[in-house]
Each structure stands twice: as structure tokens, then as C-alpha cells.
Amino acid sequence: MSFLNSLMSVASAALNPAQQERASLIPALVSLVNKFPGGLNGLIQTFKQGGLAKVVASWMSSGEKLPVSMGQLEQVLGNKAVATMADDSGLSESKVLSHLTELLPTLIGAFSSSGNGSEPSGSLDVQSVIAMLMKDR
């Protein structure tokens, strides 16, 4: 077991069940984003092309964050990506989608240049995402 996996195990023991599930999803989400063509920028563009430009723009602004449904996420991400995250995290596909309705807006908002509406650049790492999510709670 890697150091990061050990750290995740210790951290998840102190969390409630929903937090444990979200924590188990983070490495799978980071992997998906980093493998996505164009990284986080590519994912944002996919949301925009999928008819969710206004929603994703709200996540990148300092104003009200518009919600996204599980169905919208599944349509934009595709069944294969959702299934891969489910396999990687050990969660059901519906649990993955449920947690992503909270995680993706937070992730995109936090990594979009301090919420000023510009698109993020570079790849993500699990540790920075965990730190960001812990700070957000």
C-alpha cells in the first residue's frame, strides 16, 4: 500500500460514511480529469458543449453555483467514464454520480483561478484536491 493510500485510509476512518465515499472517489476523479483530453479545461469544454455552459460558468464565478443533476453528469461524462470511476473507487455508479454533483462544482470552482471565471490549467494531483476539499468544508 502506498503512502497516499495509507493516508487516505487513516483520513477516511475519521469521516462519516458519505465523507468516506467522497474521499474514496477523489483519486478516481483526479485520474479521470488528468486523462481527459485537455485535462480540466477539456472537461469544462465538454460541459459547455453538452449544453451546460451556464452551469459550469457559475461554478467558475464567485456568485451563486447552479446545480447539476446526476443525469446531466452522466450525459456529459458518458457511461464509460462513470463506470471507470465506480470501478476505481469501489462505489456504485449512482453513488459516483451523486457525489460528483457536489465534488465537480467545488473542484472546478477551486481550480479556476480563484473563482474569477477563467479556465484552469495544468494537471491535478490527489493531494492538492484533498487539501482544497478539506479547506472547503
Coordinates of C-alpha atoms in Angstrom, one line a residue:
M1 CA 0.0 0.0 0.0
S2 CA 1.4 3.4 -0.9
F3 CA 1.8 6.2 1.5
L4 CA -1.1 8.1 -0.1
N5 CA -3.4 5.0 0.2
S6 CA -2.4 4.8 3.9
L7 CA -3.1 8.4 4.4
M8 CA -6.5 8.1 2.7
S9 CA -7.3 5.1 4.9
V10 CA -6.5 7.0 8.1
A11 CA -8.3 10.1 7.0
S12 CA -11.4 8.2 5.9
A13 CA -11.6 6.5 9.3
A14 CA -12.4 9.9 10.9
L15 CA -15.1 10.8 8.4
N16 CA -18.8 9.9 8.3
P17 CA -19.9 7.4 5.7
A18 CA -20.8 10.0 3.0
Q19 CA -17.4 11.7 3.5
Q20 CA -15.7 8.3 3.3
E21 CA -17.4 7.7 0.0
R22 CA -16.4 11.1 -1.4
A23 CA -12.8 10.5 -0.2
S24 CA -12.7 7.2 -2.0
L25 CA -13.9 8.9 -5.2
I26 CA -11.2 11.6 -5.2
P27 CA -8.4 9.5 -6.7
A28 CA -10.7 8.2 -9.4
L29 CA -11.9 11.7 -10.2
V30 CA -8.4 13.1 -10.4
S31 CA -7.4 10.3 -12.7
L32 CA -10.4 10.9 -14.9
V33 CA -9.6 14.6 -15.2
N34 CA -5.9 14.1 -15.9
K35 CA -6.7 11.5 -18.6
F36 CA -9.4 13.7 -20.1
P37 CA -8.4 15.2 -23.4
G38 CA -7.3 18.7 -22.4
G39 CA -7.4 17.9 -18.7
L40 CA -9.7 20.1 -16.6
N41 CA -10.0 22.6 -19.5
G42 CA -11.2 19.8 -21.7
L43 CA -13.7 18.7 -19.2
I44 CA -15.0 22.2 -18.8
Q45 CA -15.3 22.4 -22.6
T46 CA -17.2 19.1 -22.7
F47 CA -19.7 20.5 -20.2
K48 CA -20.1 23.6 -22.3
Q49 CA -20.6 21.6 -25.5
G50 CA -23.1 19.4 -23.6
G51 CA -25.4 22.3 -23.0
L52 CA -24.2 23.2 -19.5
A53 CA -22.2 26.3 -20.3
K54 CA -24.3 28.5 -17.9
V55 CA -24.0 25.9 -15.1
V56 CA -20.2 25.4 -15.4
A57 CA -19.7 29.2 -15.7
S58 CA -21.5 29.6 -12.4
W59 CA -19.0 27.2 -10.8
M60 CA -16.2 29.3 -12.0
S61 CA -17.6 32.6 -10.7
S62 CA -17.9 34.0 -7.2
G63 CA -21.7 34.1 -7.4
E64 CA -24.4 31.5 -6.9
K65 CA -23.4 28.0 -8.0
L66 CA -26.0 26.4 -10.2
P67 CA -26.8 22.7 -9.5
V68 CA -26.1 19.8 -11.9
S69 CA -28.2 16.7 -11.9
M70 CA -26.9 13.1 -11.9
G71 CA -28.5 12.7 -15.3
Q72 CA -26.7 15.7 -16.7
L73 CA -23.4 14.5 -15.4
E74 CA -23.9 11.0 -16.9
Q75 CA -24.8 12.5 -20.2
V76 CA -21.7 14.8 -20.3
L77 CA -19.2 12.4 -18.9
G78 CA -20.5 9.3 -20.6
N79 CA -21.2 5.8 -19.2
K80 CA -17.7 4.6 -19.7
A81 CA -16.1 7.3 -17.5
V82 CA -18.7 6.9 -14.8
A83 CA -18.2 3.1 -14.8
T84 CA -14.4 3.5 -14.6
M85 CA -14.8 5.8 -11.6
A86 CA -17.1 3.4 -10.0
D87 CA -14.7 0.5 -10.5
D88 CA -11.7 2.6 -9.3
S89 CA -13.5 3.9 -6.2
G90 CA -15.5 0.8 -5.3
L91 CA -18.7 2.8 -5.3
S92 CA -21.8 2.1 -7.4
E93 CA -22.4 4.3 -10.5
S94 CA -25.3 6.0 -8.8
K95 CA -23.1 6.9 -5.7
V96 CA -20.4 8.2 -8.0
L97 CA -22.9 10.5 -9.8
S98 CA -24.4 11.6 -6.6
H99 CA -21.1 12.6 -5.1
L100 CA -19.9 14.2 -8.3
T101 CA -22.9 16.6 -8.2
E102 CA -21.1 18.1 -5.2
L103 CA -17.4 17.4 -6.0
L104 CA -17.2 18.7 -9.6
P105 CA -18.7 22.2 -8.9
T106 CA -16.3 22.5 -5.9
L107 CA -13.3 21.2 -7.9
I108 CA -13.9 23.3 -11.0
G109 CA -14.6 26.4 -8.9
A110 CA -11.5 26.0 -6.7
F111 CA -9.1 25.4 -9.7
S112 CA -10.5 28.1 -11.9
S113 CA -8.0 30.9 -10.9
S114 CA -9.7 31.9 -7.6
G115 CA -13.2 31.9 -9.0
N116 CA -12.6 34.7 -11.4
G117 CA -14.2 32.9 -14.3
S118 CA -11.0 31.9 -16.1
E119 CA -10.3 28.3 -17.0
P120 CA -7.7 26.3 -15.0
S121 CA -4.6 24.9 -16.5
G122 CA -2.2 22.1 -15.6
S123 CA -3.0 18.6 -14.2
L124 CA -4.4 17.9 -10.8
D125 CA -2.9 15.8 -8.1
V126 CA -4.8 14.0 -5.4
Q127 CA -3.1 15.8 -2.5
S128 CA -4.0 19.2 -3.8
V129 CA -7.6 18.2 -4.4
I130 CA -7.9 16.7 -0.9
A131 CA -6.4 19.8 0.6
M132 CA -8.8 22.0 -1.3
L133 CA -11.8 19.9 -0.3
M134 CA -10.7 19.8 3.3
K135 CA -10.4 23.6 3.3
D136 CA -13.8 24.0 1.7
R137 CA -15.6 22.0 4.5

